[in-house]
Coordinates of C-alpha atoms in Angstrom, one line a residue:
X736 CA 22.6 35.8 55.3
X737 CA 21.0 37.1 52.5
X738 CA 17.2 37.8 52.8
X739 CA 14.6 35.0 50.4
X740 CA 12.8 37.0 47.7
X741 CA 9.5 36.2 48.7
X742 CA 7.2 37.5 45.9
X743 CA 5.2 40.6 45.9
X744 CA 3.3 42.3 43.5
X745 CA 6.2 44.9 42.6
X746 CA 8.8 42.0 42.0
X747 CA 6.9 38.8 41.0
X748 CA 8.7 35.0 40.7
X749 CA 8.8 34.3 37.2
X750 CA 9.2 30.9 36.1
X751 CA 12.0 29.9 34.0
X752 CA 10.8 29.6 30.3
X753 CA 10.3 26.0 29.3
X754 CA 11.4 25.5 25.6
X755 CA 8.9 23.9 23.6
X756 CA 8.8 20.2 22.2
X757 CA 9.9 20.0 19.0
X758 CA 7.0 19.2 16.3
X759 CA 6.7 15.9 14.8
X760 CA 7.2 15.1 11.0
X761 CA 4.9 14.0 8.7
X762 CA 6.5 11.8 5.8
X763 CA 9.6 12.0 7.4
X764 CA 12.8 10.0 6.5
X765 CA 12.1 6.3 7.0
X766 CA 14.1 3.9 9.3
X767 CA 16.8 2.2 7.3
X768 CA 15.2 -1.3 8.4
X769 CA 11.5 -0.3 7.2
X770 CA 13.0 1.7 4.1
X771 CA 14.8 -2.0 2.9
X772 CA 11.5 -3.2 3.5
X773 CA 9.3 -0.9 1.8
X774 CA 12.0 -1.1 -0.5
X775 CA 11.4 -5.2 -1.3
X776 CA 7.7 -4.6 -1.2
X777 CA 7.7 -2.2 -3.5
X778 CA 9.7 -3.7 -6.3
X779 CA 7.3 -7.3 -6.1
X780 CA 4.0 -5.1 -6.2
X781 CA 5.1 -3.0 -9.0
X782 CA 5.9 -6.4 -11.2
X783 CA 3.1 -8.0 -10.1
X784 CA 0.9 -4.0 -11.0
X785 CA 2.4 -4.3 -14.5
X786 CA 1.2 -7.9 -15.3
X787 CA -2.2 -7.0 -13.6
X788 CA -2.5 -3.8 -16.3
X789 CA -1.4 -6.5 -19.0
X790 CA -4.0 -8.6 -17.8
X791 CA -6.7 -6.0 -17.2
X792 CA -6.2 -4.9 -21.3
X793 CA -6.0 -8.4 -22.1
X794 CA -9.3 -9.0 -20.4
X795 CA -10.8 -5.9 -22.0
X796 CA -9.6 -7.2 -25.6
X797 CA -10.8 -11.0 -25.1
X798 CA -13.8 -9.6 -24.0
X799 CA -14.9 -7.3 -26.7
X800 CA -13.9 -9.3 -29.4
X801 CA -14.3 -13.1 -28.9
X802 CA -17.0 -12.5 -26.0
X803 CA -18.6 -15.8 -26.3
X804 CA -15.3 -17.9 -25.5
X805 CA -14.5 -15.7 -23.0
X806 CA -17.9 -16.1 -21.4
X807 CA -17.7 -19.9 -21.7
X808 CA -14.1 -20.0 -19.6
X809 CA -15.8 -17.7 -17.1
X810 CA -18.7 -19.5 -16.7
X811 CA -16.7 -23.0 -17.1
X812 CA -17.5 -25.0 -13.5
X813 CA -15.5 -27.4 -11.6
X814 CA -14.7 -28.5 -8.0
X815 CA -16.1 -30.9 -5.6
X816 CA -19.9 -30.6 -5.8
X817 CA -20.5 -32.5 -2.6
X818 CA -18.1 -30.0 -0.2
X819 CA -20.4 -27.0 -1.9
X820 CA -17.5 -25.8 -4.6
X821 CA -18.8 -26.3 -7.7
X822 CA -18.2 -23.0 -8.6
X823 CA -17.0 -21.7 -12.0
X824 CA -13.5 -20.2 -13.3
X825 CA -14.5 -16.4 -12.3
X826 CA -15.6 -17.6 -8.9
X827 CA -12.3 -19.3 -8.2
X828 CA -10.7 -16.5 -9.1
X829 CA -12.4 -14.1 -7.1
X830 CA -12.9 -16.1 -4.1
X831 CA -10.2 -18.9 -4.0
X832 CA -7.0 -16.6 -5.2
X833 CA -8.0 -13.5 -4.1
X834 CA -7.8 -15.2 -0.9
X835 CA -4.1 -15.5 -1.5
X836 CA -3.9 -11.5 -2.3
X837 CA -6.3 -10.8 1.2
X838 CA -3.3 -13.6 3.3
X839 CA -0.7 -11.1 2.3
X840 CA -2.6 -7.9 3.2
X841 CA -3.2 -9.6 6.6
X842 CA 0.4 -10.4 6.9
X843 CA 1.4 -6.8 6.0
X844 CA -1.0 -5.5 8.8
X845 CA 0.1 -7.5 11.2
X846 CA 4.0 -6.2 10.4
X847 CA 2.8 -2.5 10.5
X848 CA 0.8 -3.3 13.8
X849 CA 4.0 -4.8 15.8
X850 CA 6.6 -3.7 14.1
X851 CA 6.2 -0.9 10.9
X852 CA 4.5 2.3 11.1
X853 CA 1.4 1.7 13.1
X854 CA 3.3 0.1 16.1
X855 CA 3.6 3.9 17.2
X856 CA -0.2 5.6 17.4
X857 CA 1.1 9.0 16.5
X858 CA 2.6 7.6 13.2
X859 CA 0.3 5.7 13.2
X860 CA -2.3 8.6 12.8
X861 CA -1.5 9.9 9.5
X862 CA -2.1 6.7 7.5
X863 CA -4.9 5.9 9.9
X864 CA -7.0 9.2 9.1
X865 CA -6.0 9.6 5.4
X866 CA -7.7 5.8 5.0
X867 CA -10.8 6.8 6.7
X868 CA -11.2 9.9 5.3
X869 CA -10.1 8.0 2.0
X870 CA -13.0 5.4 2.4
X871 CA -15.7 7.8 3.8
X872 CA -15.5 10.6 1.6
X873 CA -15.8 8.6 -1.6
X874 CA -19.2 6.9 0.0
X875 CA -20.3 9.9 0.7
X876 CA -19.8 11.2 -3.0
X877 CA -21.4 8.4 -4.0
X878 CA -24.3 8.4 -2.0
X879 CA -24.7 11.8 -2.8
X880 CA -25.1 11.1 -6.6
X881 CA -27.0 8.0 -6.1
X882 CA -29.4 9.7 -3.9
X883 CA -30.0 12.6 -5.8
X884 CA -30.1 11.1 -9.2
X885 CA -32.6 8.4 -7.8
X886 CA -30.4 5.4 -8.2
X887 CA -29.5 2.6 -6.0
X888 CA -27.2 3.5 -2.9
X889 CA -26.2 -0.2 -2.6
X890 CA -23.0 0.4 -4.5
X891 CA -21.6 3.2 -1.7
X892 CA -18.8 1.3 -0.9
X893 CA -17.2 0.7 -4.4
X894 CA -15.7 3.7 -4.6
X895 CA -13.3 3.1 -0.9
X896 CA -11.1 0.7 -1.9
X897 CA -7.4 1.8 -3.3
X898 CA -5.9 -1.3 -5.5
X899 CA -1.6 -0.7 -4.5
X900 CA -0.6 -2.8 -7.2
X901 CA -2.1 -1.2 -9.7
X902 CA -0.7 2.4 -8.3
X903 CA 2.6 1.3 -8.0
X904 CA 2.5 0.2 -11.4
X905 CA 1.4 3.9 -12.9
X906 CA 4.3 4.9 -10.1
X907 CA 6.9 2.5 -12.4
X908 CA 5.8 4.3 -15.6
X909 CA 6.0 8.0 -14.7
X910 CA 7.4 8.4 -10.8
X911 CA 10.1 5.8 -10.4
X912 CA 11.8 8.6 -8.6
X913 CA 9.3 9.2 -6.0
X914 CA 10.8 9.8 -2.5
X915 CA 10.6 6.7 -0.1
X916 CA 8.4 8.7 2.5
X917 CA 5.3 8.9 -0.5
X918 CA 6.0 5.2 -1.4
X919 CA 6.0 4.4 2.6
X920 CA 3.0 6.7 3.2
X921 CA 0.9 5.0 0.3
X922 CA 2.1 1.4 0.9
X923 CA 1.0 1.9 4.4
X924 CA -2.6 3.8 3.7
X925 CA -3.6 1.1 1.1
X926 CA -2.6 -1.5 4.1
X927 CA -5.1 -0.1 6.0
X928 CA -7.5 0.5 3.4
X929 CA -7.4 -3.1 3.1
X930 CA -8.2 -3.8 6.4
X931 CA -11.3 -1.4 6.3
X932 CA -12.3 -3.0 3.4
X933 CA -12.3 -6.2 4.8
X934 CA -14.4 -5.3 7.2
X935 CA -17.0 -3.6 4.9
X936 CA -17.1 -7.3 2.9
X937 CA -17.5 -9.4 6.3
X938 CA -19.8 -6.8 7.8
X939 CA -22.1 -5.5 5.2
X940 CA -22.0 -8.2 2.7
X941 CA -22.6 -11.7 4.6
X942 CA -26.7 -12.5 4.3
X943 CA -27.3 -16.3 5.4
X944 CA -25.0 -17.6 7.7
X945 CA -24.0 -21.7 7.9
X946 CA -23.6 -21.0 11.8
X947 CA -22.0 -24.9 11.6
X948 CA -19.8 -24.5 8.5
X949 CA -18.6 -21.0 10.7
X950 CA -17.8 -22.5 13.9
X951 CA -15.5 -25.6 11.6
X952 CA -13.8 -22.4 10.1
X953 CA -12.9 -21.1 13.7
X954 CA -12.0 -24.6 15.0
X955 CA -9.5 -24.0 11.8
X956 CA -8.4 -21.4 13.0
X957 CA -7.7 -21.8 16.5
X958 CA -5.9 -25.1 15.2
X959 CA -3.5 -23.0 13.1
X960 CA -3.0 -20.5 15.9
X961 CA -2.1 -23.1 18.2
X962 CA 0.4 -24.7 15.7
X963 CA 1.7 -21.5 15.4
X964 CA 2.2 -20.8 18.9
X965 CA 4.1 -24.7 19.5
X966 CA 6.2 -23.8 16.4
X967 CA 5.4 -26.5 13.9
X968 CA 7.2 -25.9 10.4
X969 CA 6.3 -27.6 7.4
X970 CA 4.3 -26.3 4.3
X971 CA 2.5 -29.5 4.2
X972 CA 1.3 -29.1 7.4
X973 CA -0.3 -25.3 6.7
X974 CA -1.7 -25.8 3.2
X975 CA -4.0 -28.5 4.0
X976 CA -5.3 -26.9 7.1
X977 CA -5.8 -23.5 5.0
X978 CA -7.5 -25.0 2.6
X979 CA -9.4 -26.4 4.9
X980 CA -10.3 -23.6 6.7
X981 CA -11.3 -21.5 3.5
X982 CA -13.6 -24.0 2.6
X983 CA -15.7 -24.0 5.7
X984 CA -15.3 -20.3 5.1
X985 CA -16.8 -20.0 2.2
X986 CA -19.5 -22.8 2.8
X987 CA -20.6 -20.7 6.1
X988 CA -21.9 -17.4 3.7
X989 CA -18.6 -15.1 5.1
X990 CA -16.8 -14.3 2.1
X991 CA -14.1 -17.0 2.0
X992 CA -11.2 -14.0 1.6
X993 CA -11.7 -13.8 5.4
X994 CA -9.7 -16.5 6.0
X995 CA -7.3 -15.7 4.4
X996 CA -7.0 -12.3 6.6
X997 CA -7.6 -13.7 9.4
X998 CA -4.7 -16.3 9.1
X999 CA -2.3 -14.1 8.0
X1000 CA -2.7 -11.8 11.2
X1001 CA -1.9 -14.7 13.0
X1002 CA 1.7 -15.0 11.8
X1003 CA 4.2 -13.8 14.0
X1004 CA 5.9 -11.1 12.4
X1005 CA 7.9 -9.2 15.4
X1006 CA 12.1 -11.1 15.1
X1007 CA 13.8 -13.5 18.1
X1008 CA 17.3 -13.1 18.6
X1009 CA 19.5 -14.5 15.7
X1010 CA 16.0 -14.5 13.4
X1011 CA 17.0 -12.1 10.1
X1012 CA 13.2 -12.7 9.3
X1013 CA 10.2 -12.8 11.3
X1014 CA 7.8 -16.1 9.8
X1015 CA 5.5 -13.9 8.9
X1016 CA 7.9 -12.2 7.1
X1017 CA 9.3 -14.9 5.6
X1018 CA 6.3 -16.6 4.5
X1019 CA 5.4 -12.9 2.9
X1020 CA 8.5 -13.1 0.8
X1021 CA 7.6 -16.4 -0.8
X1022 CA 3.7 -15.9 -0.9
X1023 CA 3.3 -12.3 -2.2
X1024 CA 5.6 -13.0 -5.5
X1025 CA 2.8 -15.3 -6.6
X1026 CA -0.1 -12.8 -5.1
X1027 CA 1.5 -10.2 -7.2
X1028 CA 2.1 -11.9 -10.2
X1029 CA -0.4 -14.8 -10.8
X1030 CA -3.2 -14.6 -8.1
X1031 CA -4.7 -11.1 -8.8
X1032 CA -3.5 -10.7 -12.5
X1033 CA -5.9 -13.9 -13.1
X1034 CA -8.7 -12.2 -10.6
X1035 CA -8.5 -9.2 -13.3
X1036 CA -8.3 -11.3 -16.4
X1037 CA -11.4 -12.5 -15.6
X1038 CA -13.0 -9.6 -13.4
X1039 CA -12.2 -6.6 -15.7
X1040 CA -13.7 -7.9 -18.8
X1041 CA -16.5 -5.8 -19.1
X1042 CA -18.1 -5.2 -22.7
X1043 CA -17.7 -1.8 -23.9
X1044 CA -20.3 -2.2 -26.5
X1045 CA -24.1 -0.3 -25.9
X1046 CA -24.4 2.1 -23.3
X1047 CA -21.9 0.3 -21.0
X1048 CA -19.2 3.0 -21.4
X1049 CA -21.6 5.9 -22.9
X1050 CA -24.1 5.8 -19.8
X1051 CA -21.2 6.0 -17.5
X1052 CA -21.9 9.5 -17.0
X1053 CA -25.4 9.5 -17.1
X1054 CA -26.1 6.9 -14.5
X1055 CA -26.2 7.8 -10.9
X1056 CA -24.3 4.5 -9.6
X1057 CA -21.9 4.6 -12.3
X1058 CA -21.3 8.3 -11.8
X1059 CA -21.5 7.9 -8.3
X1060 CA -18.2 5.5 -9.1
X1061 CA -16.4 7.6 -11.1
X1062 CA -16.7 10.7 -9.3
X1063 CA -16.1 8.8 -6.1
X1064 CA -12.9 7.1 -7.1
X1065 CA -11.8 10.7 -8.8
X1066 CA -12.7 13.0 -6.7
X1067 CA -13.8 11.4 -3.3
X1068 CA -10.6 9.7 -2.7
X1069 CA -8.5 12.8 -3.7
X1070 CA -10.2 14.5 -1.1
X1071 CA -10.8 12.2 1.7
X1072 CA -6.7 10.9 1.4
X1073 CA -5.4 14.7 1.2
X1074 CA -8.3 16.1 4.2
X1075 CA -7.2 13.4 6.2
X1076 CA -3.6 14.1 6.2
X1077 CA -4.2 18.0 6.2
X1078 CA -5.9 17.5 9.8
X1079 CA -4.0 15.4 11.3
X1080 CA -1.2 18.1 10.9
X1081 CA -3.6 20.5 11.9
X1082 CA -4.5 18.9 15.3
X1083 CA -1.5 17.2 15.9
X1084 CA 0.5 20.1 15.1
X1085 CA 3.0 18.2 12.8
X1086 CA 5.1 19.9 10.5
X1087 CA 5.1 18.3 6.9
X1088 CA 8.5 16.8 5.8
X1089 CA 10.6 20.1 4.4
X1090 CA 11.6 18.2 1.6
X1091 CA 8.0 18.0 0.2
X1092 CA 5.5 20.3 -0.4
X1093 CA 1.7 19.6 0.2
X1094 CA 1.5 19.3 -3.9
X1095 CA 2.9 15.9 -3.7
X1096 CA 0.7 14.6 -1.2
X1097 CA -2.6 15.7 -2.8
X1098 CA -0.7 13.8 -6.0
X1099 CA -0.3 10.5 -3.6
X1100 CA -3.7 11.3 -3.0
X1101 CA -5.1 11.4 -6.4
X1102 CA -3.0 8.0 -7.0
X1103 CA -5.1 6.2 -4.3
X1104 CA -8.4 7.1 -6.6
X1105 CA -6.8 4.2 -8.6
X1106 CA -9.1 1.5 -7.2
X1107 CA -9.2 -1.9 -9.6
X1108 CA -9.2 -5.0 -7.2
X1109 CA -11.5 -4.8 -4.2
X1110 CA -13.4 -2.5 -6.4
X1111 CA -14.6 -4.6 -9.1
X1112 CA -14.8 -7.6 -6.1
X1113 CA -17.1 -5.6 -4.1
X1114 CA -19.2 -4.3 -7.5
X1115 CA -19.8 -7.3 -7.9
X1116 CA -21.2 -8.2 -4.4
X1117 CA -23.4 -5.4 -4.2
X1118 CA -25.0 -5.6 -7.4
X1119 CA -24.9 -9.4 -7.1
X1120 CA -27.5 -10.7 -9.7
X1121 CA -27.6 -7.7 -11.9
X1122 CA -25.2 -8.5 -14.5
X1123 CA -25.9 -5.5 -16.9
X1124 CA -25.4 -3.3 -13.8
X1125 CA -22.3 -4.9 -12.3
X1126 CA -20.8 -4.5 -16.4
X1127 CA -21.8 -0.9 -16.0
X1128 CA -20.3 -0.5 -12.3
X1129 CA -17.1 -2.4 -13.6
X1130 CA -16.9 0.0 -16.8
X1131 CA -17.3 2.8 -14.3
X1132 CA -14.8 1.5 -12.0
X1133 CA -11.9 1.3 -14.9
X1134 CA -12.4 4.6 -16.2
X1135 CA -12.5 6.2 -12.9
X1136 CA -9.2 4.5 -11.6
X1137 CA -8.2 5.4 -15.6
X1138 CA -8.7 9.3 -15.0
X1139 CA -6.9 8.9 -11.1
X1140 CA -4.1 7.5 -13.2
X1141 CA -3.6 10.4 -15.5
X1142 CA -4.9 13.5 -12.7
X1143 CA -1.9 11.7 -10.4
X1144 CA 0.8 11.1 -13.5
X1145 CA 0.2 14.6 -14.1
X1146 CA 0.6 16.2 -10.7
X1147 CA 3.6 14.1 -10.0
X1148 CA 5.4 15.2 -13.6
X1149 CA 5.4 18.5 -12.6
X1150 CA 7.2 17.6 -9.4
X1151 CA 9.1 15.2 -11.0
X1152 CA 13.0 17.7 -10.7
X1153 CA 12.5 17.5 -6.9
X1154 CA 11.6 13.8 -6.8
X1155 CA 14.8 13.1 -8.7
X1156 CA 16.8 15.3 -6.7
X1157 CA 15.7 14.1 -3.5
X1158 CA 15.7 10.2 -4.7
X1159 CA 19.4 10.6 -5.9
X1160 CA 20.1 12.3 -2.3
X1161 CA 18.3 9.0 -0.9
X1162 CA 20.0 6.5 -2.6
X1163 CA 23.9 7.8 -2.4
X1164 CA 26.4 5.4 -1.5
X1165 CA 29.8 7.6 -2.2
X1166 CA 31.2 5.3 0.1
X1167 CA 30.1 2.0 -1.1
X1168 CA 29.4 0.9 2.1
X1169 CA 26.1 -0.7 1.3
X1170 CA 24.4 2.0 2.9
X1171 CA 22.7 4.9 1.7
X1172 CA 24.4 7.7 3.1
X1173 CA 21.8 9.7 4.8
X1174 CA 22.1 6.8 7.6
X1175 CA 25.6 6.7 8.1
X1176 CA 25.8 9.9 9.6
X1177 CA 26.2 9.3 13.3
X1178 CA 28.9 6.4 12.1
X1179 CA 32.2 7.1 12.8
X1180 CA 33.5 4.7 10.4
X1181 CA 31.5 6.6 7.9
X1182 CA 33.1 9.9 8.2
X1183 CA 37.0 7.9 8.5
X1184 CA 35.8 6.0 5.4
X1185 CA 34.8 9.6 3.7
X1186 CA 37.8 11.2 4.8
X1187 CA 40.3 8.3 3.0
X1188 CA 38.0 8.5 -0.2
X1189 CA 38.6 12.3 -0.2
X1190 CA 42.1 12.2 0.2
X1191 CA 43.0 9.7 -2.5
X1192 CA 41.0 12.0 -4.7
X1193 CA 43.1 15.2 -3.2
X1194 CA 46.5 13.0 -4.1
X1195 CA 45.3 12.4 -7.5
X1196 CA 44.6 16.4 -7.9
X1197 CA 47.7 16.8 -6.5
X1198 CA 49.6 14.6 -9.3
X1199 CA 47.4 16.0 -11.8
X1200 CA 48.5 19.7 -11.1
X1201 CA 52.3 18.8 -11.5
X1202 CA 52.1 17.1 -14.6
X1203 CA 50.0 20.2 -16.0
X1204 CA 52.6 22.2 -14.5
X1205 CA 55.7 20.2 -15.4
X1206 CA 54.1 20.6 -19.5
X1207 CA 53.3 24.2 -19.1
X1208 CA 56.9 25.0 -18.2
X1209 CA 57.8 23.3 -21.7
X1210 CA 59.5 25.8 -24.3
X1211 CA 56.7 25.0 -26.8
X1212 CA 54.1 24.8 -24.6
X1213 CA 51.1 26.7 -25.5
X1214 CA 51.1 30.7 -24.0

């Protein structure tokens, strides 16, 4: 029997070599599941982005030319006085249909939380980090240039927000060929962006508190929850209670696009057996259509009017809040998205998609300085009373997201070969299966499909080279 080779210290046991794990992808190839619907979402934001930019000029023309009419409509008051909404067209606008764009938002969170890219907390890290970094670095900026230029600091957080709609619509004018990982990756960071600025409206902008009007809004709540979890269908059954429950919202001092949050993260969004749609999902498909294209594109018509006549555009750089804007938007949130991605690959140790280079993330990055929406909602919260400041901030606020526009349109154009090439790679259906390629790899029935399609095409090469040879062999056929 042969002797055990105990170890000494001329012949030592060495340990097998373990192999090491392979390293995760950043922007990787999506699922084909969450790239139909990023797919969907996409295509109803970028509509509703390009009626928001009509509306945004629109509200910029009406403004500066008939100014008077268009402060009258603004200013124009109706609603039941004795349930505290008397409020005029603007605040409708901004705190009744926003509330529609803030339901979908909570929808869309609630999907990424249980069953998109944030179900998983290490994908759920990149979009994560780029949105913090994306909110924080921009109020730093800001308070940076508010401080040191002796202005007011109360504007630090109108520079965080990232308005999707109205980046997906510079995407449909100049990157229509973008791969599906950037869309994915800057659908998903402005869906958290959303959420963190949600919480900077309850948390830092609520003053007086109804503590009564509050606790009707949870009792609301907890009814719709509870309906929810019984299963009770019916439109007329929800609307009433929502409106409800936004009223109380609003009467209680939280801004009333809470509700509409908080009642969209309580639809179920993960699928039963036999469901093709979660409810949450469903209800998403027929709500965001009219978020897209009527609720926010009024919000901007009658947010983004701001006079350019004065010093409204001309002090723009010479004021610290409104440079504080500009430069936060600009610069701020191209560093703070791109940072934020750069460490989590370096402390994760990811490797970036080999298909993209880290050029086209600092351009996603620049794209997400494109902040219209929740920026000119939350100018005008902080600098609530001011109206010659809140014009200023609102000026600053279009020209800033007006320079992200071009800095992004021109970093993604000089990508724009290797977007096309890898979007035509993407989209491929040689079989016209229904499928993109790229997923039918590990089919079967792909490959048998693949293999009939290439030999009708070798048959019809085949025919083709005996009737050039059969005319070749002619006597006056060409030499």
């Amino acid at each position: 029997m042969p002797s055990l080779p105990y170890p000494t210290r001329r012949s030592p046991l060495v340990a097998a070599p373990v192999p090491p794990s392979p390293r995760r992808t950043l922007l990787g190839r999506l699922s084909l599941p969450e790239r139909n619907y990023v797919a969907e979402a996409l295509r109803a934001e970028t509509v509703g982005g390009v009626i928001l930019l009509v509306a945004a000029v629109s509200a910029l023309i009406w403004a500066n030319t008939l100014g008077s009419s268009y402060a009258a409509v603004s200013d124009f008051h109706f609603g039941p006085a004795s349930l505290g909404l008397d409020l005029s067209v603007a605040h409708w606008a901004a705190d009744g249909l926003l509330a529609v764009f803030f339901f979908v938002a909570g929808v869309e969170l609630k999907r990424e939380l249980v069953a998109g890219e944030l179900r998983d907390p290490r994908a759920a890290a990149l979009p994560v980090a780029a949105a913090l970094c994306g909110m924080a670095v921009p109020a730093v900026v800001y308070t940076l240039a508010a401080v040191f230029g002796r202005g007011s600091a109360a504007g630090w957080a109108v520079p965080t927000a990232t308005d999707i709609a109205f980046a997906l619509a510079v995407l449909a004018v100049i990157g229509t060929t973008l791969p599906a990982a950037l869309r994915a990756f800057l659908l998903t960071l402005a869906v958290v962006d959303d959420l963190f600025a949600i919480l900077i409206i309850a948390i830092f902008f609520t003053e007086n508190i109804n503590f009564l009007a509050l606790a009707g809004a949870f009792a609301g709540l907890a009814v719709f929850y509870l309906l929810q979890r019984v299963e009770v269908r019916g439109w007329y059954v929800y609307l009433p209670l929502a409106l409800v429950i936004w009223g109380l919202m609003y009467n209680s001092g939280v801004h009333a696009t809470i509700a509409g949050v908080a009642m969209g993260l309580m639809l179920r969004c993960t699928r039963r057996e036999g469901e093709s749609q979660s409810p949450g999902e469903h209800i998403e498909h027929l709500v965001r259509p009219f978020s897209a294209g009527f609720a926010v594109p009024v919000f901007a018509l009658f947010s983004a009017g701001v006079t350019l006549k004065g010093d409204a555009l001309a002090g723009v750089f010479t004021r610290p809040e409104t440079l504080g804007v500009v430069l936060g938007l600009v610069v701020g949130k191209t560093i703070g998205v791109f940072g934020g991605t750069w460490l989590v690959a370096r402390f994760t140790k990811a490797e970036l998609n080999k298909d993209l280079a880290w050029a086209d993330v600092l351009a996603v990055a620049a794209l997400a300085g494109i902040g219209f929406t929740v920026s000119l909602l939350i100018g005008e919260l902080a600098f609530a009373g001011d109206e010659g400041m809140i014009n200023e901030v609102k000026a600053a606020v279009l020209l800033g997201s007006l320079i992200a526009a071009v800095l992004s349109g021109v970093l993604l154009k000089v990508r724009v070969r290797r977007y096309r090439a890898l979007y035509e790679a993407e989209e491929l259906d040689e079989d016209e299966s229904g499928v993109p390629d790229i997923y039918e790899q590990e089919d079967p029935e792909y490959h048998l499909r693949m293999a009939a399609l290439h030999e009708r095409k070798a048959a019809e090469h085949r025919r083709l080279a005996e009737q050039a040879g059969a005319a070749s062999s002619k006597p006056d056929s060409p030499a």
